[in-house]
XYZ file of C-alpha atoms in Angstrom:
662
model
C -33.239 53.795 -22.972
C -34.635 51.451 -25.639
C -35.936 48.055 -24.489
C -33.548 45.186 -25.223
C -34.721 42.767 -27.894
C -33.673 39.136 -27.495
C -33.587 36.579 -30.262
C -34.798 33.058 -29.509
C -31.207 31.922 -29.184
C -30.427 34.695 -26.752
C -33.452 33.921 -24.604
C -31.929 30.525 -23.855
C -28.902 32.322 -22.443
C -30.818 34.637 -20.100
C -29.940 32.695 -16.868
C -26.267 32.681 -17.809
C -26.407 36.337 -18.750
C -27.739 37.312 -15.342
C -24.866 35.413 -13.711
C -22.404 37.117 -16.008
C -23.789 40.519 -15.074
C -23.408 39.660 -11.374
C -19.837 38.482 -11.755
C -18.925 41.381 -14.034
C -19.372 43.879 -11.234
C -16.822 41.997 -9.158
C -14.369 41.856 -12.009
C -14.365 45.498 -12.994
C -11.787 46.308 -10.339
C -9.478 43.488 -11.368
C -9.812 43.386 -15.140
C -8.382 46.365 -16.948
C -9.540 47.644 -20.302
C -7.325 46.571 -23.163
C -3.824 47.502 -22.174
C -0.865 47.872 -24.495
C 0.344 44.312 -23.846
C -3.047 42.768 -24.538
C -2.840 40.875 -21.230
C -6.099 41.983 -19.639
C -9.463 41.464 -21.310
C -12.854 43.075 -21.153
C -14.825 42.339 -17.999
C -17.741 40.736 -19.804
C -15.547 38.204 -21.584
C -13.732 37.454 -18.324
C -17.057 36.917 -16.579
C -18.099 34.411 -19.216
C -14.871 32.465 -18.719
C -15.193 32.133 -14.947
C -18.969 31.842 -14.635
C -20.204 28.445 -13.439
C -23.987 28.201 -13.697
C -26.079 27.136 -10.675
C -25.937 23.373 -10.279
C -22.904 23.025 -12.538
C -19.443 21.970 -11.436
C -16.053 23.628 -11.693
C -13.503 22.043 -13.984
C -10.716 21.822 -11.386
C -10.283 21.361 -7.670
C -7.604 23.721 -6.357
C -5.909 23.107 -3.001
C -4.368 26.214 -1.413
C -2.271 26.196 1.716
C -3.614 28.295 4.558
C -0.209 29.407 5.826
C -0.454 30.473 9.417
C -3.926 28.965 9.917
C -2.422 25.493 9.527
C -5.116 24.329 7.127
C -5.842 23.624 3.461
C -8.548 25.486 1.527
C -10.355 23.877 -1.387
C -11.503 26.125 -4.226
C -13.119 25.524 -7.574
C -11.562 26.741 -10.792
C -12.426 28.769 -12.733
C -15.075 30.161 -10.357
C -12.800 30.817 -7.366
C -15.536 29.502 -5.059
C -14.469 28.239 -1.632
C -15.789 24.705 -1.030
C -14.115 23.456 2.109
C -11.449 24.108 4.713
C -9.537 20.962 5.645
C -8.026 21.224 9.136
C -4.574 19.663 9.290
C -2.225 21.174 11.883
C -4.692 23.443 13.701
C -7.764 22.770 15.775
C -10.963 23.636 13.969
C -14.071 24.375 16.075
C -16.258 24.193 12.984
C -16.076 20.395 12.910
C -14.286 19.501 16.129
C -10.975 18.510 14.504
C -8.323 18.472 17.201
C -11.061 18.712 19.836
C -12.692 15.301 19.469
C -10.943 12.447 21.248
C -10.546 10.668 17.911
C -8.565 13.481 16.271
C -6.525 14.837 19.181
C -3.711 12.313 18.564
C -3.144 13.821 15.094
C -1.754 16.938 16.809
C 0.639 15.106 19.114
C 4.398 15.705 18.821
C 7.529 15.166 20.904
C 6.882 18.719 22.187
C 3.438 17.645 23.387
C 0.018 18.537 21.996
C 0.564 21.310 19.415
C -2.769 22.780 18.197
C -1.297 25.130 15.574
C 1.217 25.286 12.777
C 2.220 27.128 9.633
C 1.273 25.104 6.523
C 2.984 26.041 3.268
C 3.124 23.531 0.419
C 0.344 21.166 -0.663
C 1.525 18.396 -2.976
C -0.608 15.821 -4.806
C 0.495 12.204 -4.957
C 1.696 11.073 -8.376
C 1.816 7.953 -10.520
C 4.316 8.035 -13.394
C 4.817 11.706 -12.655
C 1.121 12.576 -13.067
C -1.165 13.621 -10.165
C -3.407 10.635 -9.395
C -5.874 12.098 -6.886
C -5.149 9.630 -4.069
C -3.600 11.875 -1.442
C -2.575 15.422 -0.748
C 0.521 16.018 1.382
C 1.315 19.275 3.178
C 4.093 20.457 5.480
C 4.096 22.060 8.896
C 6.798 24.699 8.894
C 6.995 25.485 12.611
C 7.007 22.176 14.464
C 8.404 20.031 11.641
C 5.723 17.675 10.325
C 4.254 16.311 7.117
C 0.569 15.421 6.847
C -1.377 13.237 4.453
C -4.958 14.011 3.434
C -7.131 11.250 1.969
C -8.859 12.697 -1.090
C -11.710 10.181 -0.812
C -12.892 11.965 2.309
C -10.904 15.244 2.183
C -9.796 14.549 5.769
C -6.372 14.392 7.420
C -5.417 10.782 8.053
C -1.751 11.034 9.097
C 0.739 13.490 10.560
C 4.417 12.561 10.800
C 6.876 14.557 12.886
C 10.408 15.041 11.542
C 13.263 14.828 14.073
C 16.585 16.704 13.840
C 14.853 19.382 11.795
C 13.856 22.975 12.451
C 11.533 24.862 10.151
C 10.272 22.245 7.705
C 10.036 24.460 4.622
C 11.407 22.559 1.626
C 8.712 19.909 1.756
C 6.617 17.804 1.114
C 7.529 17.255 -2.527
C 7.002 13.777 -3.981
C 9.097 11.599 -6.251
C 7.677 10.434 -9.582
C 5.687 7.475 -8.205
C 5.264 8.825 -4.670
C 7.995 6.496 -3.451
C 9.142 9.299 -1.143
C 7.993 12.584 0.264
C 11.034 14.805 0.868
C 11.469 17.404 3.600
C 14.392 19.748 4.227
C 15.139 21.751 7.339
C 14.886 25.510 6.921
C 17.116 26.273 9.902
C 20.258 24.373 10.730
C 20.584 23.411 14.402
C 22.876 21.313 16.601
C 22.252 17.626 15.806
C 21.467 16.029 18.133
C 20.176 19.075 19.969
C 22.429 20.294 22.768
C 23.328 23.423 24.697
C 26.061 25.190 22.718
C 26.923 28.865 22.116
C 25.101 30.298 19.121
C 28.348 31.734 17.787
C 29.670 28.161 17.450
C 27.301 27.816 14.484
C 29.975 26.821 11.979
C 31.266 24.060 14.231
C 28.067 22.638 15.706
C 25.097 23.369 13.410
C 23.984 20.993 10.656
C 21.044 20.624 8.294
C 19.180 17.425 7.516
C 17.179 16.438 4.451
C 14.555 13.794 5.216
C 13.191 11.079 2.937
C 9.801 9.755 3.985
C 8.788 6.443 2.465
C 5.156 6.175 1.342
C 3.587 2.710 1.405
C 1.012 1.576 -1.186
C -1.746 2.260 1.356
C -0.357 5.769 1.922
C 1.126 5.268 5.382
C 4.353 7.220 5.826
C 7.596 6.132 7.463
C 10.774 8.172 7.930
C 13.195 6.044 5.942
C 16.429 8.031 6.263
C 18.008 11.463 6.564
C 21.024 12.995 4.838
C 23.314 15.076 7.050
C 24.193 18.292 5.241
C 26.316 21.391 5.907
C 24.839 24.006 8.221
C 23.021 26.022 5.559
C 19.376 27.102 5.359
C 17.391 24.800 3.057
C 14.604 26.630 1.295
C 12.617 24.656 -1.284
C 12.743 21.417 -3.231
C 11.370 19.450 -6.144
C 11.909 15.898 -7.288
C 13.099 15.057 -10.752
C 10.967 13.330 -13.367
C 11.579 11.269 -16.463
C 15.342 11.082 -16.969
C 15.964 12.762 -13.583
C 13.368 10.773 -11.604
C 15.984 9.277 -9.243
C 17.074 12.712 -8.053
C 15.739 15.420 -5.749
C 16.872 19.052 -5.828
C 16.971 21.418 -2.823
C 17.810 25.118 -2.836
C 19.870 26.451 0.040
C 21.116 29.832 1.184
C 23.327 31.196 3.961
C 26.295 29.232 2.716
C 28.291 31.774 4.739
C 26.864 29.993 7.830
C 25.973 33.282 9.479
C 23.891 33.312 12.658
C 22.976 36.993 13.015
C 21.723 39.768 10.711
C 21.452 37.392 7.796
C 20.278 40.041 5.326
C 23.878 41.319 5.464
C 25.978 38.441 6.686
C 24.335 35.821 4.441
C 24.823 37.997 1.374
C 28.592 38.030 1.174
C 29.036 35.534 -1.651
C 27.686 35.855 -5.177
C 26.314 32.311 -5.221
C 24.640 29.737 -3.016
C 23.747 26.166 -3.990
C 21.214 23.713 -5.286
C 21.804 20.363 -3.582
C 21.202 17.414 -5.939
C 20.582 14.105 -4.135
C 20.424 10.697 -5.809
C 17.843 8.821 -3.709
C 18.424 5.571 -5.598
C 22.067 5.772 -4.575
C 20.908 6.428 -1.006
C 18.894 3.202 -1.075
C 22.021 1.313 -2.150
C 23.999 2.718 0.775
C 21.181 1.838 3.170
C 21.227 -1.779 1.954
C 25.006 -1.827 2.454
C 24.541 -0.638 6.037
C 26.508 2.576 5.484
C 24.302 4.614 7.765
C 24.477 5.906 11.309
C 21.655 5.364 13.790
C 21.046 8.645 15.579
C 18.658 9.502 18.402
C 15.566 11.419 17.430
C 12.171 11.217 19.118
C 9.243 11.748 16.782
C 5.540 10.907 16.496
C 3.765 9.165 13.636
C 0.040 9.783 14.111
C -2.303 7.683 11.986
C -6.072 7.800 11.628
C -7.649 4.344 11.325
C -10.621 4.707 8.986
C -12.109 1.468 10.325
C -12.180 2.535 13.971
C -12.486 6.231 12.984
C -9.833 6.940 15.607
C -6.246 8.188 15.452
C -3.379 6.686 17.412
C 0.266 7.639 17.907
C 3.397 5.610 17.239
C 6.492 7.019 18.962
C 9.924 6.445 17.401
C 13.272 7.090 19.087
C 15.912 6.917 16.349
C 16.553 7.491 12.657
C 19.019 6.291 10.010
C 21.379 9.031 8.804
C 23.670 9.051 5.762
C 26.844 11.184 5.771
C 27.660 12.411 2.223
C 31.447 12.282 2.727
C 31.045 8.556 3.459
C 28.712 7.969 0.486
C 30.336 9.038 -2.812
C 27.884 9.964 -5.534
C 25.046 10.650 -3.108
C 25.077 14.471 -3.148
C 26.409 17.184 -5.458
C 26.223 20.954 -5.028
C 25.309 23.173 -7.981
C 26.230 26.873 -7.669
C 23.186 29.121 -8.135
C 22.703 32.909 -8.018
C 22.553 34.295 -4.495
C 19.637 33.320 -2.214
C 17.808 30.973 -4.579
C 14.216 30.286 -3.564
C 12.222 27.958 -5.823
C 13.766 25.042 -7.669
C 11.517 23.705 -10.421
C 11.864 20.830 -12.883
C 10.253 20.962 -16.317
C 7.971 18.144 -17.602
C 10.826 16.461 -19.492
C 12.947 16.273 -16.355
C 15.936 17.836 -18.091
C 15.700 21.486 -17.078
C 16.033 22.676 -13.487
C 15.214 26.336 -12.827
C 16.758 27.996 -9.756
C 16.482 31.733 -9.290
C 18.337 34.120 -7.017
C 15.677 36.193 -5.263
C 17.469 39.497 -5.911
C 18.506 38.657 -9.452
C 16.880 39.931 -12.629
C 17.697 36.839 -14.695
C 16.760 33.168 -14.449
C 19.340 30.412 -14.365
C 18.334 27.135 -16.009
C 20.445 24.022 -15.456
C 20.546 20.913 -17.631
C 20.276 17.474 -16.059
C 22.166 16.027 -19.024
C 24.994 18.485 -18.442
C 24.932 17.750 -14.701
C 25.451 14.049 -15.433
C 28.214 14.849 -17.905
C 29.944 17.123 -15.393
C 29.814 14.385 -12.769
C 31.284 11.817 -15.157
C 34.048 14.197 -16.229
C 34.659 15.370 -12.657
C 34.148 19.019 -13.565
C 34.308 20.123 -9.953
C 34.993 23.458 -8.333
C 36.119 22.271 -4.919
C 33.982 20.628 -2.235
C 32.057 21.420 0.963
C 32.190 18.871 3.795
C 33.199 16.203 1.298
C 30.406 17.114 -1.161
C 31.679 17.954 -4.692
C 30.719 21.358 -6.104
C 29.993 21.249 -9.841
C 31.265 24.034 -12.076
C 28.536 26.567 -12.779
C 29.252 26.980 -16.484
C 29.494 23.231 -16.977
C 25.904 22.585 -15.893
C 24.195 25.760 -17.094
C 21.711 25.264 -19.941
C 20.759 28.896 -20.435
C 19.841 32.225 -18.900
C 16.481 33.933 -19.300
C 17.082 37.671 -19.604
C 13.840 38.688 -17.956
C 14.126 42.342 -17.072
C 12.076 41.747 -13.948
C 13.225 41.632 -10.349
C 12.792 39.087 -7.589
C 12.140 35.775 -9.372
C 10.714 33.163 -7.022
C 8.875 30.215 -8.587
C 8.353 28.608 -11.976
C 5.687 26.270 -13.333
C 5.100 24.844 -16.795
C 2.283 24.435 -19.304
C 1.653 21.715 -21.884
C 3.126 23.698 -24.790
C 6.778 24.006 -23.759
C 6.410 27.290 -21.894
C 7.513 28.271 -18.407
C 5.987 30.922 -16.143
C 7.882 32.648 -13.340
C 6.662 34.965 -10.582
C 8.640 38.127 -9.858
C 7.977 39.304 -6.329
C 9.560 42.758 -6.421
C 8.323 43.853 -9.851
C 4.893 42.216 -9.213
C 4.481 40.248 -12.410
C 4.333 36.846 -14.055
C 6.740 36.302 -16.945
C 6.184 33.671 -19.643
C 9.236 32.282 -21.411
C 10.115 29.472 -23.800
C 12.072 26.401 -22.762
C 15.120 25.897 -24.933
C 15.189 29.357 -26.499
C 15.070 31.158 -23.132
C 13.144 33.972 -24.803
C 10.509 35.966 -22.904
C 7.137 35.535 -24.652
C 4.844 37.607 -22.432
C 4.603 39.353 -19.077
C 1.573 40.421 -17.082
C 1.289 42.441 -13.872
C -0.149 40.939 -10.694
C -1.630 42.811 -7.750
C 0.629 42.590 -5.801
C 3.920 40.837 -4.955
C 3.270 37.250 -6.061
C 5.003 34.418 -4.267
C 4.123 30.989 -5.627
C 2.103 30.384 -8.732
C 0.158 27.316 -9.786
C -0.764 25.742 -13.107
C -2.899 22.569 -12.907
C -0.305 19.802 -13.194
C 2.351 22.481 -13.651
C 5.004 20.685 -11.602
C 4.273 17.263 -13.103
C 5.007 15.361 -16.322
C 1.529 16.215 -17.637
C 0.499 19.830 -17.125
C -3.165 20.402 -17.925
C -2.334 24.045 -18.546
C -5.293 26.312 -19.369
C -5.149 28.330 -16.148
C -2.501 29.960 -13.985
C -3.134 31.113 -10.426
C -0.852 33.774 -8.937
C -0.770 33.757 -5.133
C -0.172 37.332 -4.088
C 1.098 38.653 -0.772
C -0.316 42.192 -0.839
C -3.921 43.117 -1.720
C -4.396 46.739 -0.693
C -6.975 48.491 -2.918
C -8.143 45.207 -4.505
C -11.065 44.397 -2.179
C -13.356 46.080 0.320
C -11.159 47.186 3.247
C -11.482 45.222 6.477
C -9.372 47.267 8.847
C -5.601 46.882 9.025
C -5.753 43.137 8.337
C -6.644 42.374 4.724
C -7.392 39.091 3.022
C -4.750 37.451 0.892
C -5.273 37.255 -2.849
C -5.321 34.837 -5.746
C -5.568 35.882 -9.380
C -6.662 33.589 -12.186
C -5.089 33.932 -15.641
C -6.066 32.285 -18.903
C -2.894 30.829 -20.457
C -4.503 28.940 -23.344
C -3.376 31.509 -25.932
C -0.173 33.286 -26.812
C -0.794 35.989 -24.225
C -1.811 35.613 -20.587
C -5.207 37.118 -19.784
C -6.362 38.118 -16.322
C -9.784 36.610 -15.596
C -10.503 36.858 -11.893
C -9.451 38.117 -8.475
C -10.632 36.088 -5.494
C -9.710 36.453 -1.820
C -8.265 33.486 0.025
C -8.404 32.090 3.538
C -5.162 32.521 5.477
C -1.917 33.118 3.608
C -1.622 30.845 0.582
C 1.980 29.913 -0.093
C 1.556 27.226 -2.707
C -1.310 25.432 -4.432
C -2.038 22.343 -6.494
C -4.945 21.682 -8.849
C -6.358 18.566 -10.460
C -9.280 17.979 -12.815
C -12.560 17.344 -11.014
C -13.084 14.353 -13.304
C -10.248 12.546 -11.490
C -11.403 13.251 -7.933
C -15.188 13.091 -8.171
C -15.479 9.344 -8.916
C -13.355 8.582 -5.831
C -15.259 10.821 -3.445
C -16.964 9.139 -0.483
C -20.558 10.230 0.119
C -21.226 8.553 3.469
C -19.478 6.378 6.025
C -21.046 2.932 5.928
C -22.326 1.954 9.371
C -21.513 -1.665 8.505
C -17.833 -0.673 8.188
C -17.761 1.410 11.373
C -15.668 -0.398 13.988
C -15.274 2.459 16.433
C -14.771 0.998 19.930
C -17.666 3.116 21.255
C -20.010 2.676 18.278
C -23.750 2.629 18.968
C -25.169 0.951 15.904
C -28.870 1.177 16.830
C -30.970 3.215 19.241
C -31.623 0.055 21.278
C -27.889 -0.168 22.029
C -27.727 3.347 23.531
C -26.606 3.368 27.161
C -24.678 5.200 29.861
C -21.911 3.361 31.713
C -20.076 4.396 34.886
C -16.541 3.195 35.623
C -15.398 4.977 38.781
C -15.330 8.685 37.947
C -15.560 8.035 34.205
C -18.939 8.156 32.453
C -19.309 6.820 28.895
C -22.442 7.882 27.048
C -23.221 5.687 24.032
C -25.474 8.031 22.066
C -27.142 8.081 18.656
C -28.537 10.932 16.603
C -30.933 10.907 13.683
C -33.454 13.393 12.355
C -34.596 14.767 14.768
C -33.676 13.362 18.200
C -30.904 11.985 20.394
C -30.962 8.662 22.220
C -30.677 9.140 25.140
C -31.861 12.726 25.502
C -32.225 12.800 29.315
C -29.298 11.759 31.508
C -29.138 11.911 35.311
C -26.718 10.696 37.942
C -23.668 12.671 36.798
C -21.760 14.161 39.745
C -19.122 16.837 40.157
C -15.735 15.204 39.761
C -16.941 12.938 36.969
C -15.502 13.060 33.471
C -18.111 12.426 30.817
C -17.352 11.068 27.338
C -20.180 11.516 24.854
C -19.642 8.914 22.123
C -22.058 10.079 19.450
C -22.961 8.113 16.308
C -24.825 9.646 13.382
C -27.172 6.875 12.215
C -28.052 8.604 8.963
C -27.047 6.837 5.753
C -28.138 9.578 3.384
C -25.662 11.863 1.605
C -25.318 15.320 3.163
C -27.313 14.417 6.290
C -24.892 15.770 8.886
C -25.583 16.310 12.582
C -23.731 18.212 15.276
C -23.384 17.891 19.033
C -22.515 20.378 21.773
C -23.220 20.683 25.490
C -23.316 23.817 27.627
C -20.141 24.574 29.578
C -18.002 22.657 27.111
C -14.655 23.766 28.533
C -11.550 23.479 26.344
C -13.518 21.885 23.546
C -15.720 22.572 20.549
C -18.732 21.036 18.883
C -18.700 17.724 17.082
C -19.763 17.636 13.452
C -20.666 14.122 12.355
C -21.161 12.928 8.812
C -23.540 10.007 8.121
C -22.177 6.844 9.713
C -19.519 8.587 11.803
C -18.784 8.205 15.497
C -16.997 10.948 17.432
C -16.284 11.570 21.100
C -16.624 14.771 23.102
C -14.947 14.983 26.520
C -16.955 17.032 29.059
C -15.934 17.807 32.645
C -18.798 19.580 34.444
C -17.693 22.178 36.994
C -21.036 23.159 38.569
C -24.296 21.520 39.554
C -27.434 22.023 37.511
C -29.240 20.823 34.437
C -27.429 21.548 31.181
C -28.761 21.315 27.634
C -27.100 19.585 24.728
C -28.235 20.006 21.145
C -27.583 19.459 17.445
C -25.403 22.266 16.105
C -25.850 21.566 12.391
C -29.222 22.519 10.916
C -30.472 19.083 9.875
C -34.254 19.156 9.416
C -37.429 21.176 9.902
C -37.372 20.080 13.543
C -33.701 20.846 14.075
C -34.509 23.218 16.951
C -36.332 20.378 18.720
C -33.264 18.143 18.530
C -32.006 18.629 22.077
C -31.635 16.992 25.461
C -30.527 17.539 29.063
C -27.841 16.234 31.364
C -28.239 16.642 35.128
C -25.184 17.235 37.317
C -25.451 16.758 41.098
C -23.133 17.379 44.020
C -20.951 14.504 45.101
C -22.955 14.236 48.332
C -26.263 13.704 46.510
C -27.453 10.131 46.020
C -28.732 10.408 42.472
C -28.675 7.121 40.579
C -27.338 6.950 37.051
C -30.238 6.821 34.597
C -31.029 7.717 31.017
C -34.043 7.770 28.748
C -35.650 9.053 25.577
C -39.377 9.581 25.132
C -40.146 8.775 28.759
C -43.608 9.939 29.860
């Protein structure tokens, strides 16, 4: 082989070239040689597009739901690098979320302490229909909840339970200025809950659609619910622009079946999209045309000042009945079992696809308004008018695929739809309804994501397909395989596959936002001066151990590379010990951890600079037990340790503590 000769210009690119070579090997399996459609590109070019040099930043933050792990994963685009896992509805031993006394309340519900859920749909807050980088909302599908993540800290700061709901799937989609987060029940149930025969479904089961008000500071409040027929409510999206006062929900099982739904909920040729005018709802609320219904639910809020969460328990909710509120709700017939419902950047086109259909139905908001004015109805359901299908239809995309699920939009007037059964993404033109391109995915894509693709201002450039099946794509890991995301370049006429990357959990949906919006808002440390935790220890001189009956409170500090105190005696069996640990560091990325041996039913604490967290410890045997820093913090990290002595109740050992005692 001849030696390679580099020009001066090429020598400057040597570091990048080595990175490209490294990435290329990973891409060979996912990037095909030029195929007949021109959709895949050569591996070297793909590697150049996704390569982010050491010390450089990705262009976008991408937030992917973790599905059954109850968390949110943060990736960079275009690199596909995993940056962080944000615990939301599940305990996380990595940082003590849901284990520390400060965060346990975030997992409280009317069912009790629930340390797990199924998180599906992240949604960025918006201003004027454009993601603003303030908050990220996400739903809990199992025990119905909506959470809010503060994007200054990338931490969960609120979880709100939703009463009268079961399977919170069609959420948490925001209105144009984040006035509301909406949430629809997946399963209809008796409301209020009661003991009735299951086969009385048609008589006793109802569905509710919830509207959660978001205050300027982000705090959520369940404003009202709309009582709907006993269907299954699948997904939602709010309108924008001309349709900004409306929210659209897909629903299926309009047959109101309660067993073997794959047969019994497939009897009709159409289901519905429910269109709700939330401005009209506000008018009816002001007029007092609502019912107050019982419904116990928790609103759990994290106070950033005290660094502690607390729970507010509510007992009732306002409910609007559509038959009593004309103009509040209309039903739009849609092909059978519609899944996604997506609104284009103009706010005029609403795409709703039947999951077993080959074509895409696109509805016009202008035609919907005209049909309402002209009363072009095709009957009613529970007092809700049903609009005529042909009267509101804007066009049909003859796709030739099978199993359309979700649609997002770019900044050039194009739409992109995933087809689950035929494993592909199809690009089509708004207005002409013509298919422009199609590319295979590997395999069975559910949601897809374009940065800003569900907003008034798509940033376009990239598309991420979130695939359900990944066999033969990655190294095998036994029967359980990782889930998959695939990155496409959509800047040209044809989609081009750039990258496969595995994901944590099962990603259902994702959102992405330019890093330039989030980075300036990002907190680097927690200021000790602003820490008002009730058990804060601001200086080492303030460290102490206090007994109150059988309760022991340890006011502890940590800094590179010691604890104060690091020797504690006088703890007895039967005592409950609370270690209130404050990280005194005020330097970015100077984290410390804390754990003690025999830490039953708990995990470590991971404390960022300026944070205070509490670990509950109930010793169950006598002895001397070590505690230590769990996060490698300095050259003397291993020396950062201490001991706590536990004595029998009969022993007269006085409570004492010290650090550096000779």
